[in-house]
CSV table of C-alpha atoms in Angstrom, one decimal:
chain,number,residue,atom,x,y,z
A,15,UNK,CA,203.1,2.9,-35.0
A,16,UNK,CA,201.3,2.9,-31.6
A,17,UNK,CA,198.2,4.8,-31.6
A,18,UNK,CA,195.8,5.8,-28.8
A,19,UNK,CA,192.7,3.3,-27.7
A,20,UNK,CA,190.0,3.7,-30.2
A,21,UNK,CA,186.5,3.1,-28.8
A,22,UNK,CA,185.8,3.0,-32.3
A,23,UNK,CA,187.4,-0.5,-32.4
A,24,UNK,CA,184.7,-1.5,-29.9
A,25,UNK,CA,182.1,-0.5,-32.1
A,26,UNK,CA,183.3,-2.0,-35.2
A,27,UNK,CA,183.4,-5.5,-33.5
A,28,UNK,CA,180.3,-4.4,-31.7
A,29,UNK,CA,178.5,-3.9,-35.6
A,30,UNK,CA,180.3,-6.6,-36.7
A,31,UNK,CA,178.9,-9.2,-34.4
A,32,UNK,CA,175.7,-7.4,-35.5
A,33,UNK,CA,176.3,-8.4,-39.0
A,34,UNK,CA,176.8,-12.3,-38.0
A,35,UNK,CA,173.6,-12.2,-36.0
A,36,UNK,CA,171.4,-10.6,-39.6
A,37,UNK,CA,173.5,-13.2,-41.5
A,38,UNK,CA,172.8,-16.3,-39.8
A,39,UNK,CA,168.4,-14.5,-38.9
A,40,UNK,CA,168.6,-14.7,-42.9
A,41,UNK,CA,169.8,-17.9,-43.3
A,42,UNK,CA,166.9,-19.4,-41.3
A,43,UNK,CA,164.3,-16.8,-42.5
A,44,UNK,CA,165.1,-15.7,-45.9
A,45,UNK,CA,167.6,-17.6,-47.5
A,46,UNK,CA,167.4,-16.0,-51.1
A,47,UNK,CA,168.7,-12.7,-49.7
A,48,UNK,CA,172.1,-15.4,-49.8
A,49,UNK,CA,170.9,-17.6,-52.6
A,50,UNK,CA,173.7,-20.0,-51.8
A,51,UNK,CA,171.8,-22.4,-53.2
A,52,UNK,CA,170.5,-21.0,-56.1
A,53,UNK,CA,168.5,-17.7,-57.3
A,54,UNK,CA,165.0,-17.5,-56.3
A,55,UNK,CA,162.1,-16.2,-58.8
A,56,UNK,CA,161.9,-12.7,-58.4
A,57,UNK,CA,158.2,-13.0,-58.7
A,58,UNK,CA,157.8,-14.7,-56.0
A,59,UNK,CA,160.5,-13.3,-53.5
A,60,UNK,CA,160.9,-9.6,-55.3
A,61,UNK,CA,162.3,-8.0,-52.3
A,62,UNK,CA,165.3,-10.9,-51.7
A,63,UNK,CA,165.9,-11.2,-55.1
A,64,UNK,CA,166.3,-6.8,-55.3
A,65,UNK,CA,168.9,-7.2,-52.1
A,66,UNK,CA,170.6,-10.3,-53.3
A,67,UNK,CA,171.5,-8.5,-57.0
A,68,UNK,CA,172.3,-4.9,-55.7
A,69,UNK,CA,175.6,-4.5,-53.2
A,70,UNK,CA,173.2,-4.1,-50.0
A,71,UNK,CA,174.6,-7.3,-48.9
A,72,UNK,CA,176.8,-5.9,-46.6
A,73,UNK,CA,174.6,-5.6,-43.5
A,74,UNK,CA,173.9,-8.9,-43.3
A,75,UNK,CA,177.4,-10.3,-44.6
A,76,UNK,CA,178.8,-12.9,-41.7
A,77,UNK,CA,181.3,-13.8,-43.7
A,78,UNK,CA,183.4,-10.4,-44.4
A,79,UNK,CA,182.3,-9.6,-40.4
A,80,UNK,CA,184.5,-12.7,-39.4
A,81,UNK,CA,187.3,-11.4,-41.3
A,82,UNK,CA,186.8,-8.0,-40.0
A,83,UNK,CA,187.0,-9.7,-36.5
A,84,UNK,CA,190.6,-11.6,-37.0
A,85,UNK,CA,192.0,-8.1,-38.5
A,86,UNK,CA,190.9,-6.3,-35.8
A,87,UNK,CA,192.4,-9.1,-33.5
A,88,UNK,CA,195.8,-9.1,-35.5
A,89,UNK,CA,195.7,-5.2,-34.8
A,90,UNK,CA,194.6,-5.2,-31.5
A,91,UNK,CA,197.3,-8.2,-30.1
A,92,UNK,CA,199.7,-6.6,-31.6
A,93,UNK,CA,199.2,-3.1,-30.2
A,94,UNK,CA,198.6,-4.1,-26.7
A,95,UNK,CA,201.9,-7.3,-27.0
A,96,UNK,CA,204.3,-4.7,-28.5
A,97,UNK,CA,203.4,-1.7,-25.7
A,98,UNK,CA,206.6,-0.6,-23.4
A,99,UNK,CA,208.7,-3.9,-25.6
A,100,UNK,CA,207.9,-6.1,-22.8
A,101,UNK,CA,208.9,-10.0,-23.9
A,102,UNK,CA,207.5,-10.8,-20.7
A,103,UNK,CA,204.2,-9.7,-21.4
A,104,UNK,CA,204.2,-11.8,-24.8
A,105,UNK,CA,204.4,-14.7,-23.0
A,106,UNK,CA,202.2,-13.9,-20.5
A,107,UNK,CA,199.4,-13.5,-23.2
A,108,UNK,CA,199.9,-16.0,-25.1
A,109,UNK,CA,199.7,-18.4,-22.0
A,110,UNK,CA,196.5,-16.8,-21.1
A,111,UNK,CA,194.8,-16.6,-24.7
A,112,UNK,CA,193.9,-21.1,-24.8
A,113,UNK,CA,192.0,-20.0,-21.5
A,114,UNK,CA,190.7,-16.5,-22.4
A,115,UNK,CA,188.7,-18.4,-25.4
A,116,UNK,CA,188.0,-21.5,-24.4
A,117,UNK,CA,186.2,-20.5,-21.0
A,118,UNK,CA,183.3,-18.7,-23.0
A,119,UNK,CA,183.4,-21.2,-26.1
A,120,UNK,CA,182.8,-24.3,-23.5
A,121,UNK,CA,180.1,-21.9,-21.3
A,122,UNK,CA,178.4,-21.7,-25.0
A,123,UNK,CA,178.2,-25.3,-26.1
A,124,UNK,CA,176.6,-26.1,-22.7
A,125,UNK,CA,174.4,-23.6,-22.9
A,126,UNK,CA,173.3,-25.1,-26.7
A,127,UNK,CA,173.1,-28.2,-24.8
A,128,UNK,CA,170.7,-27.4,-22.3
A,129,UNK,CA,169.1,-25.5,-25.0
A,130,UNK,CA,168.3,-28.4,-27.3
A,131,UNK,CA,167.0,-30.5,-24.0
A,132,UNK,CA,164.7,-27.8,-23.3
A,133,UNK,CA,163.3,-27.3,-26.4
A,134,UNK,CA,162.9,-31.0,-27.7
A,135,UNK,CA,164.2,-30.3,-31.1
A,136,UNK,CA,163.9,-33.4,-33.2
A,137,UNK,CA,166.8,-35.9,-33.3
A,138,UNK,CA,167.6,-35.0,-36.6
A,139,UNK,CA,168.8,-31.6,-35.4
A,140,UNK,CA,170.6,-32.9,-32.5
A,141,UNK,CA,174.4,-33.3,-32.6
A,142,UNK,CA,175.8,-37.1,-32.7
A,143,UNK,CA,179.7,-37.6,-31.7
A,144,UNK,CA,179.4,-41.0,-31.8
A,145,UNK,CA,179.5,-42.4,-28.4
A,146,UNK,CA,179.4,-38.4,-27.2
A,147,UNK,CA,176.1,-38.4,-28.9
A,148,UNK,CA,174.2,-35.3,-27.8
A,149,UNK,CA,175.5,-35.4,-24.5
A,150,UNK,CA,176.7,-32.9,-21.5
A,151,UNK,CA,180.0,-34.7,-22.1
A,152,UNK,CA,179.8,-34.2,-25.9
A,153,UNK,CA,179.2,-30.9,-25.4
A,154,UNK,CA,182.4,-30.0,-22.4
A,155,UNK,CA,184.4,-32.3,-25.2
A,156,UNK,CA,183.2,-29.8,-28.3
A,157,UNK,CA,183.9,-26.6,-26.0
A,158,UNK,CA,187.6,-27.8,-24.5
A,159,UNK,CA,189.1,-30.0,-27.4
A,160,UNK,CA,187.2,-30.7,-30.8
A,161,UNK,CA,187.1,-26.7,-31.4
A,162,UNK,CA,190.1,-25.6,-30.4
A,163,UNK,CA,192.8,-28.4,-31.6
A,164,UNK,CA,191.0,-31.0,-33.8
A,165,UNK,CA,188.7,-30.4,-36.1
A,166,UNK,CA,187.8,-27.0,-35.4
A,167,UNK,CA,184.3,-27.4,-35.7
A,168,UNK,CA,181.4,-27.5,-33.0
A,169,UNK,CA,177.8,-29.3,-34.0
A,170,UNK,CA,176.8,-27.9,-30.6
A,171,UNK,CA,177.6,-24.4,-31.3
A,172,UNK,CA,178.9,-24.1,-35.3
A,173,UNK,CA,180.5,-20.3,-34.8
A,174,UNK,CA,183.3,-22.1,-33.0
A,175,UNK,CA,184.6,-22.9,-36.0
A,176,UNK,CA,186.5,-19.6,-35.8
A,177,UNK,CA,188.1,-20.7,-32.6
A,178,UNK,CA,190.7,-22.5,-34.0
A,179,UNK,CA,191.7,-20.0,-36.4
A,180,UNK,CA,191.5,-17.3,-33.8
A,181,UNK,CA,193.9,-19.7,-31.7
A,182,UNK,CA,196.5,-20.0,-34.2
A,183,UNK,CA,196.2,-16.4,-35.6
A,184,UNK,CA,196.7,-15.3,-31.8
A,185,UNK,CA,199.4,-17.4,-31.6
A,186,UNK,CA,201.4,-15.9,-34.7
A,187,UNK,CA,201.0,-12.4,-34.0
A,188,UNK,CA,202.5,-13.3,-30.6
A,189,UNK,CA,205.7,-14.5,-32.3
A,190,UNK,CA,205.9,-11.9,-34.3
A,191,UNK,CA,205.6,-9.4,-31.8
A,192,UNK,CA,208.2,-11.9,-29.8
A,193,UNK,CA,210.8,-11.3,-32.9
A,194,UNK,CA,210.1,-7.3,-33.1
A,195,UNK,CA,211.2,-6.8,-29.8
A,196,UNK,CA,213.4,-9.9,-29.1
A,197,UNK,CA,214.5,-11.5,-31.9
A,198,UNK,CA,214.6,-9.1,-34.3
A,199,UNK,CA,214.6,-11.4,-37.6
A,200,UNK,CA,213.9,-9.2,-40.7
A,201,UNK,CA,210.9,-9.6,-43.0
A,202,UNK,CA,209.4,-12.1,-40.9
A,203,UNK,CA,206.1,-11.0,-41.4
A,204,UNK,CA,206.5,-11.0,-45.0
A,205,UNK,CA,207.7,-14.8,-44.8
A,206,UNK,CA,203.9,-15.3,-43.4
A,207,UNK,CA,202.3,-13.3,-46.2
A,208,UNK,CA,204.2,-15.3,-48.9
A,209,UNK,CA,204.1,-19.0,-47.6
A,210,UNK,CA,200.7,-18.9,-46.6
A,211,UNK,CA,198.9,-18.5,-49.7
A,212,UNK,CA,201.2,-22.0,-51.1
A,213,UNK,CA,200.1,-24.0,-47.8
A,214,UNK,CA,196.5,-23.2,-49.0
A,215,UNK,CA,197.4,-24.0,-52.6
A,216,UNK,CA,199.5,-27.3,-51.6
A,217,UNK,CA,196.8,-28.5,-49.2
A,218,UNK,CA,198.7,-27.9,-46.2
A,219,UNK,CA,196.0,-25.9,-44.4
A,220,UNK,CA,192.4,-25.2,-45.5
A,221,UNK,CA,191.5,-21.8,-47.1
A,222,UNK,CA,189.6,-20.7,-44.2
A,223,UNK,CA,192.6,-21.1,-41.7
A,224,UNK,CA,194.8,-19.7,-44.6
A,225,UNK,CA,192.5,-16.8,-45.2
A,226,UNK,CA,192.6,-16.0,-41.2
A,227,UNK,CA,196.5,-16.0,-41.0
A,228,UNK,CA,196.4,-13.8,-43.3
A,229,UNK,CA,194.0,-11.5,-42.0
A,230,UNK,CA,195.6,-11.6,-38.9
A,231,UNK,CA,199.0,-11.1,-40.1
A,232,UNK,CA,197.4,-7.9,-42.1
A,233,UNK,CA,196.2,-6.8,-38.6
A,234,UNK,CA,199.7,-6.5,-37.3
A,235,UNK,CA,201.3,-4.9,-40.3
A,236,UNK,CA,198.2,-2.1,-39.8
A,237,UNK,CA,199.3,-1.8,-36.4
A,238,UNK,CA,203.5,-1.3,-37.3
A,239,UNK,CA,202.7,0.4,-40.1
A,240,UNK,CA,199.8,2.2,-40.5
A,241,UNK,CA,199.1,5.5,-40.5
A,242,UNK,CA,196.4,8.1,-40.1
A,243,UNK,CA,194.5,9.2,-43.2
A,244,UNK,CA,192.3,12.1,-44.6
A,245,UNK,CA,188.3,11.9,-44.7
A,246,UNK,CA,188.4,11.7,-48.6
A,247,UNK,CA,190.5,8.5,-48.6
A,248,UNK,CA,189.2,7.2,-45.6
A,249,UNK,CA,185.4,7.1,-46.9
A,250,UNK,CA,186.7,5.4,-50.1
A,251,UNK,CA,188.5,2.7,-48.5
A,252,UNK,CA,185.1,2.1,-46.1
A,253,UNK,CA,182.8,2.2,-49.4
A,254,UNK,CA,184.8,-0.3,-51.3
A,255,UNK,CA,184.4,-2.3,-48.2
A,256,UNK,CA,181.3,-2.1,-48.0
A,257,UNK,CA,180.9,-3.2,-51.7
A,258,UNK,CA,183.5,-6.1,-51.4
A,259,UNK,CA,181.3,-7.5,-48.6
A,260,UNK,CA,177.9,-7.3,-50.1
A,261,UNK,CA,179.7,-9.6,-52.8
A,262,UNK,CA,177.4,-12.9,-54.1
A,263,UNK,CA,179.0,-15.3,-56.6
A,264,UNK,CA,175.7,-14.9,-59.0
A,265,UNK,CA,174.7,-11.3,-58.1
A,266,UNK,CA,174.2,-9.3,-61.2
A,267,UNK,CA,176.1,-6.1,-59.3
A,268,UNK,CA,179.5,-8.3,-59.0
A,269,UNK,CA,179.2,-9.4,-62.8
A,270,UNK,CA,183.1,-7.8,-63.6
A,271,UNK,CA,184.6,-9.7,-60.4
A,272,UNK,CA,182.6,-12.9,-61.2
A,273,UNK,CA,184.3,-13.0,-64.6
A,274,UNK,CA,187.7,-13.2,-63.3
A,275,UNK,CA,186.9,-14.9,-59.7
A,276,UNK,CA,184.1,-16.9,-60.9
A,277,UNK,CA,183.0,-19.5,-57.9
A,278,UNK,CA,186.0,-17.5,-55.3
A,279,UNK,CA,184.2,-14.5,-55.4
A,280,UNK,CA,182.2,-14.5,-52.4
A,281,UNK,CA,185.0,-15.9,-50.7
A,282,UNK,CA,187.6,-13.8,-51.6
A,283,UNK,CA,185.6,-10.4,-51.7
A,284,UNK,CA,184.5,-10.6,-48.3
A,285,UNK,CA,188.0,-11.5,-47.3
A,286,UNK,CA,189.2,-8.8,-48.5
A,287,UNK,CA,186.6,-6.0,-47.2
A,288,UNK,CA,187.9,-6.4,-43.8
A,289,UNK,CA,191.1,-4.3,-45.3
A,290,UNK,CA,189.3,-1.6,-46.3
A,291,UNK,CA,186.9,-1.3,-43.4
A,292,UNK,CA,189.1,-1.7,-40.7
A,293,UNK,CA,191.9,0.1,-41.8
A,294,UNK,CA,189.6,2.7,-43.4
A,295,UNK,CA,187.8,3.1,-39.4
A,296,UNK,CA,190.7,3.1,-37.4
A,297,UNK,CA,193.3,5.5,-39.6
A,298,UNK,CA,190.8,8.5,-39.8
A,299,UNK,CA,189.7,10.7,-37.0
A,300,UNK,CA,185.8,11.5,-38.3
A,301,UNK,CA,185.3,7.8,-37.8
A,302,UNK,CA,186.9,7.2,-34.6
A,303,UNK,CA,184.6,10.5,-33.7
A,304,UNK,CA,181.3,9.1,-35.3
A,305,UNK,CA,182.2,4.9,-33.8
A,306,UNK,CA,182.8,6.5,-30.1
A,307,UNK,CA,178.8,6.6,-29.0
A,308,UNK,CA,177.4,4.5,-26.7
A,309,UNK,CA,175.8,2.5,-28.3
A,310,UNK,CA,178.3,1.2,-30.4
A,311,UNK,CA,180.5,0.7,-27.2
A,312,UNK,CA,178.1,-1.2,-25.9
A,313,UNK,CA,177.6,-3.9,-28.6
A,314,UNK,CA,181.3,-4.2,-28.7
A,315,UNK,CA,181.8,-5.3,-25.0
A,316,UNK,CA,179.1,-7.9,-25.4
A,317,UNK,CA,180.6,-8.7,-28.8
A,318,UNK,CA,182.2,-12.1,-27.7
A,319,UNK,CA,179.0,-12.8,-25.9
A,320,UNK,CA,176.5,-12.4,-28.5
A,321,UNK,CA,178.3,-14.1,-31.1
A,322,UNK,CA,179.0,-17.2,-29.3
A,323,UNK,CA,175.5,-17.6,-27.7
A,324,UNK,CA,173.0,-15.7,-30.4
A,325,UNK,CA,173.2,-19.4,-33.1
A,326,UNK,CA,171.5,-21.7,-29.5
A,327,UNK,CA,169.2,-18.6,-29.0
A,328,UNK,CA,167.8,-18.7,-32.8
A,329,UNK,CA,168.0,-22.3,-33.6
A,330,UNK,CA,165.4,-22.6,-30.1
A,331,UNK,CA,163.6,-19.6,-29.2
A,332,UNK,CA,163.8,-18.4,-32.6
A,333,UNK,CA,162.0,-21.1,-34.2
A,334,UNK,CA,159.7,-21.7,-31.0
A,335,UNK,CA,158.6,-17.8,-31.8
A,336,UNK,CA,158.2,-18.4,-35.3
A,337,UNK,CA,155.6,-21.0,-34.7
A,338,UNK,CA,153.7,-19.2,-32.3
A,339,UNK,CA,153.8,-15.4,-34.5
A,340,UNK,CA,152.8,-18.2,-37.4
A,341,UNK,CA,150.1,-19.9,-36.0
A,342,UNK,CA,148.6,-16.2,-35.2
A,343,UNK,CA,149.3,-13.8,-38.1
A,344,UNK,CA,149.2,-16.9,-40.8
A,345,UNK,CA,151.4,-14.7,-42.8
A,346,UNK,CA,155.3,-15.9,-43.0
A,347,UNK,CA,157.4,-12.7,-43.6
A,348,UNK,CA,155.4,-11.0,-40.6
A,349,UNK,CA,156.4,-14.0,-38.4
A,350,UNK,CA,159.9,-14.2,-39.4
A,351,UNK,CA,160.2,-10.5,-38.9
A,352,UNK,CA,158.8,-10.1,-35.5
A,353,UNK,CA,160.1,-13.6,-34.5
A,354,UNK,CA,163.6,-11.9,-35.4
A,355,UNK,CA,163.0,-8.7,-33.4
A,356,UNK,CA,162.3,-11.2,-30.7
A,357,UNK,CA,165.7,-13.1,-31.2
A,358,UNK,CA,167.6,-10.2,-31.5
A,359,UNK,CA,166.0,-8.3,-28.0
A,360,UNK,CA,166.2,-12.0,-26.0
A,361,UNK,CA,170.1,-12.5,-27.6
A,362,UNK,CA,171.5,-9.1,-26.5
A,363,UNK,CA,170.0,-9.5,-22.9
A,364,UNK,CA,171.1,-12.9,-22.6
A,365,UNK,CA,174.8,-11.8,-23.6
A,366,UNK,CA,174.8,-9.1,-21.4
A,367,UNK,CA,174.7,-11.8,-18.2
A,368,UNK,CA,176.6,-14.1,-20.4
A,369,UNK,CA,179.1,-11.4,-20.4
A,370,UNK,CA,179.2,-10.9,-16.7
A,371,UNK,CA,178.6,-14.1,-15.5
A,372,UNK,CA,181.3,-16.0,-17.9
A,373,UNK,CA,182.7,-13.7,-20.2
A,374,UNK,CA,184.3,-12.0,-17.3
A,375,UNK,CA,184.8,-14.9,-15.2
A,376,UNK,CA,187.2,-15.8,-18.3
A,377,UNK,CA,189.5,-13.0,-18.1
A,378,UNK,CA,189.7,-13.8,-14.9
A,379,UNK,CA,190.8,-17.3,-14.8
A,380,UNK,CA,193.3,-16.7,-18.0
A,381,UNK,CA,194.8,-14.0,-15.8
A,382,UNK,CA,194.9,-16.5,-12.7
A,383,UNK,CA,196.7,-19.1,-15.3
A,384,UNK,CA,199.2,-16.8,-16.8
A,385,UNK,CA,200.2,-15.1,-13.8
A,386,UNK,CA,200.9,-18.9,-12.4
A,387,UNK,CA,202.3,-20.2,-15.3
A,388,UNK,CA,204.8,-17.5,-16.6
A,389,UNK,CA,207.2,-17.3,-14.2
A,390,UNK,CA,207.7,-20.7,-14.1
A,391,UNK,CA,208.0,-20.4,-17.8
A,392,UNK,CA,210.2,-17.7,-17.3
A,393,UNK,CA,212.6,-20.0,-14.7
A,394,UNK,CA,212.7,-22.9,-16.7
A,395,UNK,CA,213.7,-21.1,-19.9
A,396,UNK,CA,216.6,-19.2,-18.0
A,397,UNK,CA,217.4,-22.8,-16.8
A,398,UNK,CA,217.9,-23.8,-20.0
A,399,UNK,CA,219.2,-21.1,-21.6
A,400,UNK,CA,221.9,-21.0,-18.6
A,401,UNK,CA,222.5,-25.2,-19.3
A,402,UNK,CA,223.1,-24.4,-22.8
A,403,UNK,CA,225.6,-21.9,-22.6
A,404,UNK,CA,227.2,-23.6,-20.1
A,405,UNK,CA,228.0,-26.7,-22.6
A,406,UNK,CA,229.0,-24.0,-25.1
């Protein structure tokens, strides 16, 4: 089902990105409000123990914003691959997409790079890859390769560790949007939701690439198949969302899930709150109204900016801040509060000229390849189409 441009998708990757930024603030800050490592004393942190208990976790969930980010991209591929039925266009994009994501991801591990020189962070907290140990090349190396087709993980920039999932789950929706218009091979997409799940439980692929496949593949099947719903449902679907997400696997408000998911239920509960958000935003016509402002438009075109930039920009300025709010105030929650207003201010500027200055540069050069490379794509493949039939 095609539906009109939402700005409302904007905004939701816009708050999204938000939600990473408050996630990985409280990690540094205050880690109880997670309490991934155990509860903490409610006498001594009363108002992270209160958030980490109730379902308020939501606004500060990175984990069930990620997911919300590969639905939306599942949805979003697929509406703009399968407009006009143009197998040309599917080829074109998935050409372009290595270079659409890899410009910004390398721009970002160089930028932790020289972030890390200027601060002086102690060794400890520098990245070692061996004989790439800390270095400019370590860093290009992390940005082109390591993220994107090894081990998926950067100790430059660690948010790139969704840039291999993103990669493949691009990839996938491409091909399925290849065999809807091309191919035509029926139940394709339910193949994907079925064998998926056993790759994760055979050890094929890891849960989180599993996880992502699947919330991609969900993003494409909201796309084909969804449709538009009432205010009633729609407000339902977001509030269970919401609850899913603020999910903790000791929180005294998840009790009932913990009993059946037990140590999965962070995991799976944010996983699945990206369902009912997403498809609860874009299906209802109140929400595409209220997600339209300014505002949330904004933060959505910066998105890609501010999540790949904002973990250099705390992990430096951040703590830099903290010390000096410290040293002044001698009181620790006003300093992490005021050095996260800072963070926040200095990582939304920051992505704005990141945005312009690479972001869009990126577009640009993924263009310049897939416009090169397709129809030399195109000519080889009718080459060998033409050879092959020939024979037959």
């Amino acid at each position: 089902m095609e539906q009109p441009k939402h700005l409302a998708v904007e905004s939701i990757r816009g708050f999204a990105c938000f939600m990473v930024v408050l996630s990985h603030l409280s990690l540094i800050f205050f880690p109880y409000l997670h309490s991934f490592g155990g509860k903490t004393d409610p006498a001594i942190n009363p108002f992270q123990s209160f958030i980490h208990e109730s379902p308020l976790g939501f606004f500060y969930s990175g984990t069930s914003a990620v997911f919300i980010f590969f639905v939306l991209s599942g949805y979003i591929l697929t509406k703009v691959a399968i407009k006009n039925n143009n197998s040309k266009k599917i080829i074109s994009m998935t050409i372009k997409r290595y270079p659409r994501l890899m410009v910004p991801a390398l721009a970002s591990c160089i930028l932790a790079y020289f972030a890390f020189q200027l601060f002086e962070l102690p060794s400890a907290l520098l990245p070692d890859y061996g004989d790439f140990s800390s270095s400019l090349i370590g860093a290009i190396y992390s940005g082109v390769i390591d993220v994107f087709f090894l081990s998926g993980q950067s100790l430059y920039n660690p948010v790139l560790w969704t840039m291999k999932i993103e990669l493949i789950g691009s990839f996938i929706i491409f091909f399925l949007c290849f065999n809807k218009i091309k191919i035509k091979l029926p139940y394709l997409p339910a193949l994907f939701i079925i064998t998926t799940p056993l790759l994760v439980i055979f050890k094929i692929i890891n849960p989180d690439l599993g996880l992502g496949i699947f919330s991609f593949v969900i993003g494409y099947l909201f796309c084909i198949h969804g449709r538009m719903i009432n205010k009633k449902l729609s407000f339902t679907l977001f509030f269970i969302g919401l609850y899913l997400a603020g999910a903790h696997n000791e929180s005294l408000s998840y009790l009932p899930i913990i009993s059946i998911l037990g140590n999965m239920t962070y995991k799976l509960c944010n996983f699945a709150s990206g369902f009912f958000i997403v498809y609860a935003i874009i299906f209802n016509k109140e929400f595409n109204t209220l997600l339209s402002g300014n505002l949330g438009v904004f933060m959505g075109k910066v998105s890609f900016s501010v999540y790949l930039i904002h973990m250099p920009i705390l992990a430096t300025l951040g703590v830099f801040t903290f010390n000096i709010f410290f040293d002044y105030f001698n009181q620790y929650a006003v300093a992490a509060i005021l050095s996260s207003i800072v963070s926040i201010l200095s990582t939304y500027t920051a992505s704005l000229l990141f945005y312009k200055a690479v972001d869009l540069q990126g577009v640009k050069f993924s263009n310049f390849i897939g416009n090169s490379v397709t129809p030399i794509t195109l000519k080889l493949s009718k080459l060998i189409k033409n050879r092959i039939t020939a024979k037959i």
